[in-house]
Coordinates of C-alpha atoms in Angstrom, one line a residue:
M1 CA 0.0 0.0 0.0
K2 CA 1.5 3.3 -1.1
V3 CA 1.0 6.0 1.5
K4 CA 1.8 9.7 0.8
I5 CA 2.9 11.5 3.9
I6 CA 3.1 15.3 4.3
F7 CA 5.5 16.8 7.0
E8 CA 5.8 20.3 8.4
A9 CA 9.2 21.4 9.7
L10 CA 9.2 22.7 13.3
S11 CA 12.9 23.4 13.6
P12 CA 16.0 23.8 11.3
L13 CA 17.1 20.6 9.6
L14 CA 20.6 19.1 9.2
A15 CA 20.5 15.9 7.2
G16 CA 23.5 14.2 5.7
G17 CA 26.1 16.3 3.9
R18 CA 29.9 16.3 4.1
K19 CA 32.1 17.9 6.6
Q20 CA 34.3 20.3 4.7
N21 CA 38.0 21.0 5.4
N22 CA 37.1 24.3 7.0
N23 CA 34.9 22.7 9.7
Y24 CA 31.7 23.6 7.8
I25 CA 28.8 21.1 7.7
R26 CA 26.2 21.8 5.0
S27 CA 22.9 20.0 5.1
L28 CA 21.5 18.1 2.1
E29 CA 18.3 19.6 0.6
Y30 CA 16.4 16.3 1.3
I31 CA 16.3 13.7 4.0
P32 CA 17.8 10.3 2.8
G33 CA 15.7 7.2 3.3
N34 CA 18.2 5.6 5.6
V35 CA 18.0 8.6 7.9
V36 CA 14.2 8.3 7.9
R37 CA 14.5 4.7 8.9
A38 CA 16.9 5.5 11.7
S39 CA 14.5 8.2 13.0
L40 CA 11.6 5.7 13.0
V41 CA 13.7 3.2 14.9
Q42 CA 14.7 5.8 17.5
H43 CA 11.1 6.9 18.0
I44 CA 9.9 3.4 18.5
L45 CA 12.8 2.6 20.9
D46 CA 12.1 5.8 22.9
N47 CA 8.5 4.6 23.4
C48 CA 9.3 0.9 24.0
I49 CA 7.6 -0.3 27.2
A50 CA 9.4 -3.6 27.1
L51 CA 12.8 -1.9 27.2
D52 CA 11.6 0.2 30.2
Y53 CA 10.4 -2.6 32.3
E54 CA 12.2 -5.8 31.2
D55 CA 15.5 -4.9 29.5
N56 CA 17.2 -1.6 30.4
T57 CA 20.2 -2.3 28.1
F58 CA 20.9 0.7 25.8
T59 CA 20.4 -0.3 22.1
N60 CA 20.0 1.3 18.8
I61 CA 18.7 -1.9 17.2
L62 CA 15.0 -2.5 16.8
E63 CA 14.0 -6.0 17.9
F64 CA 10.6 -7.4 18.6
K65 CA 10.6 -8.6 22.2
N66 CA 7.4 -10.6 22.1
S67 CA 6.6 -9.8 25.7
E68 CA 3.4 -9.0 27.6
Y69 CA 4.1 -5.3 27.3
C70 CA 4.3 -5.6 23.5
K71 CA 0.5 -6.4 23.3
K72 CA -0.3 -3.0 24.7
C73 CA 2.2 -1.1 22.4
T74 CA 0.9 1.3 19.8
Y75 CA 3.8 0.3 17.5
I76 CA 3.6 -3.5 17.7
S77 CA 2.7 -4.1 14.0
W78 CA 5.5 -1.7 12.9
C79 CA 8.1 -3.3 15.3
K80 CA 7.2 -6.9 14.1
N81 CA 7.3 -6.1 10.4
F82 CA 9.7 -3.2 10.2
D83 CA 11.9 -4.8 7.5
Q84 CA 8.9 -5.0 5.2
I85 CA 8.4 -1.3 5.0
K86 CA 9.9 0.5 2.0
L87 CA 10.9 4.1 2.6
T88 CA 11.9 6.9 0.2
N89 CA 13.7 10.2 0.5
I90 CA 11.7 13.1 2.0
K91 CA 11.8 16.1 -0.3
A92 CA 10.3 19.5 -0.2
K93 CA 6.6 19.4 -1.3
G94 CA 6.3 19.3 -5.1
C95 CA 10.0 19.1 -5.7
S96 CA 11.9 16.6 -7.9
P97 CA 15.5 16.5 -9.2
W98 CA 16.4 18.2 -12.5
S99 CA 17.2 15.7 -15.3
K100 CA 20.8 15.8 -16.5
T101 CA 19.4 16.3 -20.0
S102 CA 17.7 19.7 -19.1
L103 CA 18.9 23.2 -19.7
L104 CA 17.6 26.6 -18.5
C105 CA 17.8 30.2 -19.7
K106 CA 21.1 31.8 -18.5
Y107 CA 19.5 35.1 -17.7
N108 CA 16.0 34.2 -16.5
S109 CA 15.5 30.8 -14.8
S110 CA 11.8 31.2 -14.7
H111 CA 11.6 30.8 -18.5
R112 CA 10.6 27.4 -20.0
P113 CA 13.3 24.7 -19.7
V114 CA 14.7 22.7 -22.6
D115 CA 15.2 18.9 -22.6
L116 CA 17.9 17.3 -24.9
L117 CA 17.1 13.6 -24.5
H118 CA 15.1 13.2 -27.7
K119 CA 17.6 15.3 -29.7
S120 CA 20.3 12.9 -28.5
L121 CA 18.2 9.8 -29.4
N122 CA 17.2 11.1 -32.8
A123 CA 20.8 12.2 -33.5
T124 CA 19.5 15.4 -35.1
Q125 CA 21.6 18.5 -35.8
A126 CA 19.0 20.9 -34.5
E127 CA 19.1 24.7 -34.9
K128 CA 21.2 26.6 -32.4
L129 CA 20.0 25.8 -28.9
V130 CA 18.5 29.0 -27.3
C131 CA 15.9 29.8 -24.7
P132 CA 12.4 29.3 -26.2
D133 CA 11.1 32.5 -24.5
C134 CA 13.9 35.0 -25.1
S135 CA 16.3 33.3 -27.5
E136 CA 19.2 33.8 -25.1
R137 CA 21.9 31.3 -24.1
L138 CA 21.2 28.2 -22.1
E139 CA 23.0 26.6 -19.2
S140 CA 22.6 23.7 -16.7
P141 CA 20.1 24.3 -13.9
P142 CA 21.6 26.2 -11.0
T143 CA 19.9 24.0 -8.3
K144 CA 19.5 20.3 -7.7
F145 CA 15.7 20.4 -7.5
K146 CA 12.9 21.9 -9.5
N147 CA 9.4 22.8 -8.2
E148 CA 6.0 22.0 -9.6
K149 CA 6.3 24.9 -12.1
N150 CA 9.6 23.4 -13.5
T151 CA 11.6 26.3 -12.2
P152 CA 14.7 26.1 -9.8
Q153 CA 13.8 25.4 -6.2
S154 CA 16.1 27.1 -3.7
F155 CA 15.9 26.8 0.1
K156 CA 16.4 29.4 2.8
R157 CA 19.2 28.3 5.1
Q158 CA 20.1 29.1 8.7
L159 CA 23.8 29.2 9.7
I160 CA 24.5 28.0 13.3
T161 CA 27.9 28.2 14.9
K162 CA 28.7 25.7 17.7
G163 CA 31.6 25.0 20.0
G164 CA 33.3 21.6 20.2
I165 CA 33.3 19.7 23.5
D166 CA 36.5 18.5 25.1
A167 CA 36.0 14.8 25.7
T168 CA 38.2 14.9 28.9
T169 CA 36.7 17.8 30.8
G170 CA 33.2 17.9 29.2
T171 CA 33.6 21.7 28.7
N172 CA 33.9 23.9 25.7
A173 CA 37.1 23.1 23.8
Q174 CA 39.4 26.0 23.0
G175 CA 39.5 26.8 19.3
R176 CA 37.1 24.2 18.1
L177 CA 34.3 26.3 16.7
Y178 CA 32.4 24.9 13.7
S179 CA 29.4 26.0 11.7
I180 CA 26.4 24.0 10.5
D181 CA 24.4 25.2 7.5
T182 CA 20.9 24.0 8.1
I183 CA 17.7 24.1 6.0
A184 CA 15.5 26.8 7.7
D185 CA 12.1 25.7 9.1
W186 CA 10.5 28.9 7.9
Q187 CA 10.8 29.3 4.1
S188 CA 8.7 32.5 4.0
I189 CA 7.1 34.8 6.5
E190 CA 3.8 32.9 6.2
Q191 CA 4.9 29.4 5.4
R192 CA 6.9 26.7 7.1
L193 CA 8.9 24.2 5.1
L194 CA 6.5 21.5 3.8
M195 CA 8.0 18.1 2.8
E196 CA 6.5 14.9 1.4
T197 CA 7.4 11.3 0.9
T198 CA 5.8 8.0 -0.1
W199 CA 6.1 4.9 2.0
D200 CA 5.2 1.4 0.8
I201 CA 3.6 -0.2 3.8
P202 CA 2.0 -3.7 4.0
E203 CA -1.7 -3.5 4.7
N204 CA -1.4 -5.5 7.9
I205 CA 0.7 -2.6 9.3
A206 CA -1.0 0.4 7.8
L207 CA -4.6 -0.5 8.4
N208 CA -6.1 -0.4 11.8
E209 CA -9.7 -1.7 11.9
Q210 CA -9.9 -1.2 8.1
S211 CA -8.8 2.5 8.3
L212 CA -5.4 4.0 7.5
K213 CA -3.5 4.7 10.6
I214 CA 0.1 6.1 10.9
P215 CA 0.9 6.1 14.7
F216 CA 3.6 8.8 14.5
D217 CA 2.9 12.5 15.2
V218 CA 6.3 14.2 15.7
L219 CA 9.5 12.7 14.3
R220 CA 13.1 14.0 14.5
F221 CA 15.3 13.6 11.4
G222 CA 19.1 14.0 10.9
A223 CA 21.8 15.2 13.2
Y224 CA 21.7 17.2 16.5
T225 CA 18.1 16.1 17.2
R226 CA 18.8 16.1 20.9
A227 CA 19.7 19.8 20.5
G228 CA 16.4 20.5 18.9
L229 CA 17.1 20.2 15.2
G230 CA 15.2 18.1 12.7
K231 CA 11.8 18.3 14.4
C232 CA 9.0 17.6 12.0
R233 CA 5.2 17.0 12.4
I234 CA 3.0 14.8 10.2
I235 CA 0.1 17.0 9.1
D236 CA -1.5 14.7 6.6
Y237 CA -1.3 11.2 5.0
Y238 CA -3.4 9.4 2.5
T239 CA -3.2 6.4 0.1
D240 CA -1.9 7.1 -3.4
N241 CA -4.7 5.8 -5.6
T242 CA -3.2 6.8 -9.0
D243 CA -4.0 4.4 -11.9
V244 CA -0.4 3.6 -12.4
I245 CA -0.9 1.2 -15.3
S246 CA -2.8 3.5 -17.6
N247 CA -0.6 6.4 -16.6
L248 CA 2.6 4.4 -17.4
K249 CA 1.2 3.3 -20.8
E250 CA 0.4 6.9 -21.7
R251 CA 3.9 8.1 -20.8
I252 CA 5.6 5.2 -22.8
N253 CA 3.5 6.0 -25.9
A254 CA 4.1 9.7 -25.7
F255 CA 7.9 9.1 -25.2
N256 CA 8.2 6.8 -28.2
K257 CA 6.2 9.1 -30.5
K258 CA 8.9 11.7 -30.1
I259 CA 11.6 9.3 -31.3
T260 CA 11.7 9.6 -35.1
K261 CA 14.9 7.6 -35.8
K262 CA 13.9 4.4 -34.1
S263 CA 13.7 0.8 -35.1
K264 CA 10.2 -0.3 -35.9
D265 CA 10.5 -3.5 -33.8
K266 CA 11.8 -1.7 -30.7
I267 CA 10.2 0.2 -27.9
Y268 CA 12.2 2.6 -25.9
L269 CA 12.1 3.3 -22.1
S270 CA 13.9 6.0 -20.2
L271 CA 14.7 5.5 -16.5
D272 CA 15.0 8.8 -14.7
L273 CA 16.8 8.5 -11.3
Q274 CA 14.9 10.4 -8.6
S275 CA 17.4 9.6 -6.0
D276 CA 21.1 8.5 -5.9
A277 CA 21.6 4.9 -6.9
D278 CA 24.3 2.3 -6.1
L279 CA 24.6 0.3 -9.3
N280 CA 27.4 -2.0 -8.0
L281 CA 30.2 -0.3 -9.9
D282 CA 32.7 -0.5 -7.0
Q283 CA 35.0 -2.9 -8.8
Y284 CA 36.0 0.0 -11.1
I285 CA 37.6 2.0 -8.3
T286 CA 41.2 1.2 -9.0
T287 CA 44.4 2.8 -10.3
D288 CA 45.7 -0.4 -11.8
K289 CA 43.7 -0.4 -15.0
Y290 CA 41.9 2.1 -17.2
Y291 CA 38.3 1.1 -18.0
S292 CA 36.7 2.2 -21.2
N293 CA 33.3 3.8 -21.5
N294 CA 31.9 0.6 -23.1
E295 CA 33.0 -1.4 -20.0
Y296 CA 31.2 1.1 -17.7
M297 CA 28.1 0.8 -19.9
Q298 CA 28.2 -3.0 -19.7
A299 CA 28.4 -2.8 -15.9
I300 CA 25.4 -0.5 -15.8
K301 CA 23.5 -2.9 -18.0
N302 CA 24.4 -5.8 -15.8
S303 CA 23.2 -3.9 -12.7
I304 CA 19.9 -3.0 -14.4
K305 CA 19.5 -6.6 -15.5
E306 CA 19.7 -7.8 -11.9
S307 CA 17.0 -5.4 -10.9
L308 CA 14.8 -6.5 -13.8
N309 CA 15.3 -10.2 -12.9
L310 CA 14.1 -9.6 -9.4
I311 CA 10.7 -8.7 -10.8
E312 CA 10.9 -11.5 -13.4
I313 CA 11.7 -9.4 -16.4
D314 CA 14.1 -11.7 -18.2
E315 CA 13.6 -10.3 -21.7
E316 CA 16.8 -9.2 -23.6
F317 CA 17.3 -5.5 -23.9
E318 CA 19.8 -2.9 -25.2
L319 CA 21.3 -0.1 -23.2
I320 CA 20.9 2.7 -25.7
D321 CA 22.3 5.7 -23.8
F322 CA 23.4 6.9 -20.3
I323 CA 23.4 10.6 -19.4
G324 CA 24.4 11.2 -15.9
E325 CA 27.0 11.9 -13.2
Y326 CA 28.9 9.8 -10.7
E327 CA 30.3 10.5 -7.2
I328 CA 32.7 8.4 -5.1
R329 CA 31.8 8.3 -1.4
R330 CA 33.3 6.7 1.6
G331 CA 33.2 7.2 5.4
W332 CA 34.0 5.7 8.8
D333 CA 32.3 2.7 10.4
T334 CA 31.3 4.2 13.8
R335 CA 28.9 1.5 14.9
M336 CA 29.1 0.4 18.6
G337 CA 31.2 -2.7 19.2
T338 CA 33.3 -2.3 16.1
A339 CA 36.8 -0.8 15.8
E340 CA 36.6 2.5 14.0
K341 CA 37.7 1.8 10.4
M342 CA 37.4 3.3 7.0
I343 CA 34.6 2.0 4.8
A344 CA 35.4 0.9 1.2
P345 CA 34.5 3.6 -1.4
V346 CA 31.3 3.3 -3.3
I347 CA 30.4 4.8 -6.8
W348 CA 27.0 6.5 -6.6
T349 CA 25.1 7.4 -9.7
L350 CA 23.5 10.7 -8.9
A351 CA 19.8 11.7 -9.0
G352 CA 18.8 13.2 -12.3
S353 CA 20.8 10.7 -14.4
V354 CA 18.9 9.2 -17.3
I355 CA 19.2 5.6 -18.7
V356 CA 17.6 4.7 -22.0
L357 CA 16.7 1.0 -22.7
A358 CA 15.2 -0.7 -25.8
F359 CA 13.1 -3.8 -25.8
N360 CA 11.7 -5.9 -28.6
K361 CA 8.2 -4.5 -29.3
E362 CA 6.6 -8.0 -29.6
L363 CA 7.5 -8.7 -26.0
V364 CA 5.7 -5.7 -24.6
D365 CA 2.2 -6.8 -23.6
G366 CA 0.0 -6.4 -20.5
S367 CA 2.1 -8.6 -18.2
F368 CA 5.2 -6.7 -19.2
I369 CA 3.6 -3.4 -18.3
N370 CA 2.7 -4.8 -14.9
K371 CA 6.3 -5.8 -14.4
L372 CA 7.4 -2.2 -15.4
V373 CA 5.0 -0.9 -12.7
N374 CA 6.8 -3.1 -10.2
L375 CA 10.2 -1.9 -11.5
E376 CA 9.1 1.7 -11.0
S377 CA 7.9 0.9 -7.5
N378 CA 11.0 -1.1 -6.5
G379 CA 13.7 1.0 -8.0
I380 CA 17.1 -0.2 -9.4
G381 CA 20.4 -1.0 -7.7
K382 CA 21.2 -1.7 -4.1
N383 CA 19.5 -0.5 -0.9
T384 CA 16.2 0.3 -2.6
E385 CA 14.3 -0.3 0.6
N386 CA 15.7 3.0 1.9
G387 CA 14.9 5.0 -1.2
C388 CA 18.0 4.5 -3.2
G389 CA 17.6 4.0 -7.0
E390 CA 14.1 5.5 -7.1
I391 CA 13.0 5.9 -10.8
I392 CA 10.4 7.3 -13.1
I393 CA 9.9 5.4 -16.4
C394 CA 9.4 7.7 -19.4
N395 CA 9.2 10.9 -17.5
D396 CA 6.7 13.3 -19.3
F397 CA 9.2 16.1 -18.7
H398 CA 11.2 14.8 -21.7
V399 CA 8.2 15.0 -24.0
K400 CA 6.8 18.3 -22.8
Y401 CA 10.1 20.2 -23.1
S402 CA 12.0 18.3 -25.8
V403 CA 13.8 20.3 -28.5
G404 CA 11.6 20.7 -31.5
R405 CA 8.4 20.0 -29.6
D406 CA 5.0 20.5 -31.2

């Protein structure tokens, strides 16, 4: 069951982000799914009656105790089936990442955008690319996200300077000031920051006496939650009843109509990443060998094939194009009970990247469309249960704003 949830920010937010060399921590403009899962776990543990009365051991691991106290707990169904809940990133309401194929007017970002995907697929030498509204130069979008009007979405930020704590004395450490750049909870004088997400929750968890029930009210996301940051309130939730099958068919048909130089026996699908994806490319992080573009493309194809096989799509396909960006990330394993050690680096394919596939047209029938719906629901790559690899198939943005559109 897909449940759309709307949050209202009650305090500044610091979620994820890298610590810069100058002791400056800048928040991401969204809340990653794994941070959301950690917040839910912390909330359930803070309200666990069994831990209070039976087991006082401090833990950050959610485990169903199956005690007498559990029968009275509000969160019993969530605790028992927590691994079955699929979470996604929490983004500002109405926002989505810009496609890597999109361009904007250099001088007025409120002008209509331009999308280059169909120009690339049709291999056309179009006229000089200019803004459709003012005929000026184009450039890449200045922000990561766009709003419902397809214009750049920027966020008001709040800079907070904090002092480091000396571990020995427990007092303020000399010369250890650092700044955190948070997303402000008030984005305008009248309006707090509103955010939304979609959780895939089994009916036995989401339904209480046949009515939808989310037992959470106030949650705290990200870092420094004990100091008051990241406080959010659920203000609304409802089931997403969109007719996904007919909607997907319409998008696929519209997308393929724009492709003029296509094989008659092929049908083309674009996969637009709505969140960063781990496509299992880590073996290519090496200085011992140079890998060609074709080898990277084959690795991406193999990763997508694994995701397709999980939902029983075993038809052969071609990887036509990949337009996107990568980022190498690593960190420190700071879990309790483990020696602090550096985690191996991971290649992440960034949100907004576009992958184009081609299938034989004769294989595309009703059952295949149902499988594509499952693919769009599940995502691609690793860690999809925490919102990684979220995709839209044949995003209508490519059709609406393609070069040479009707």
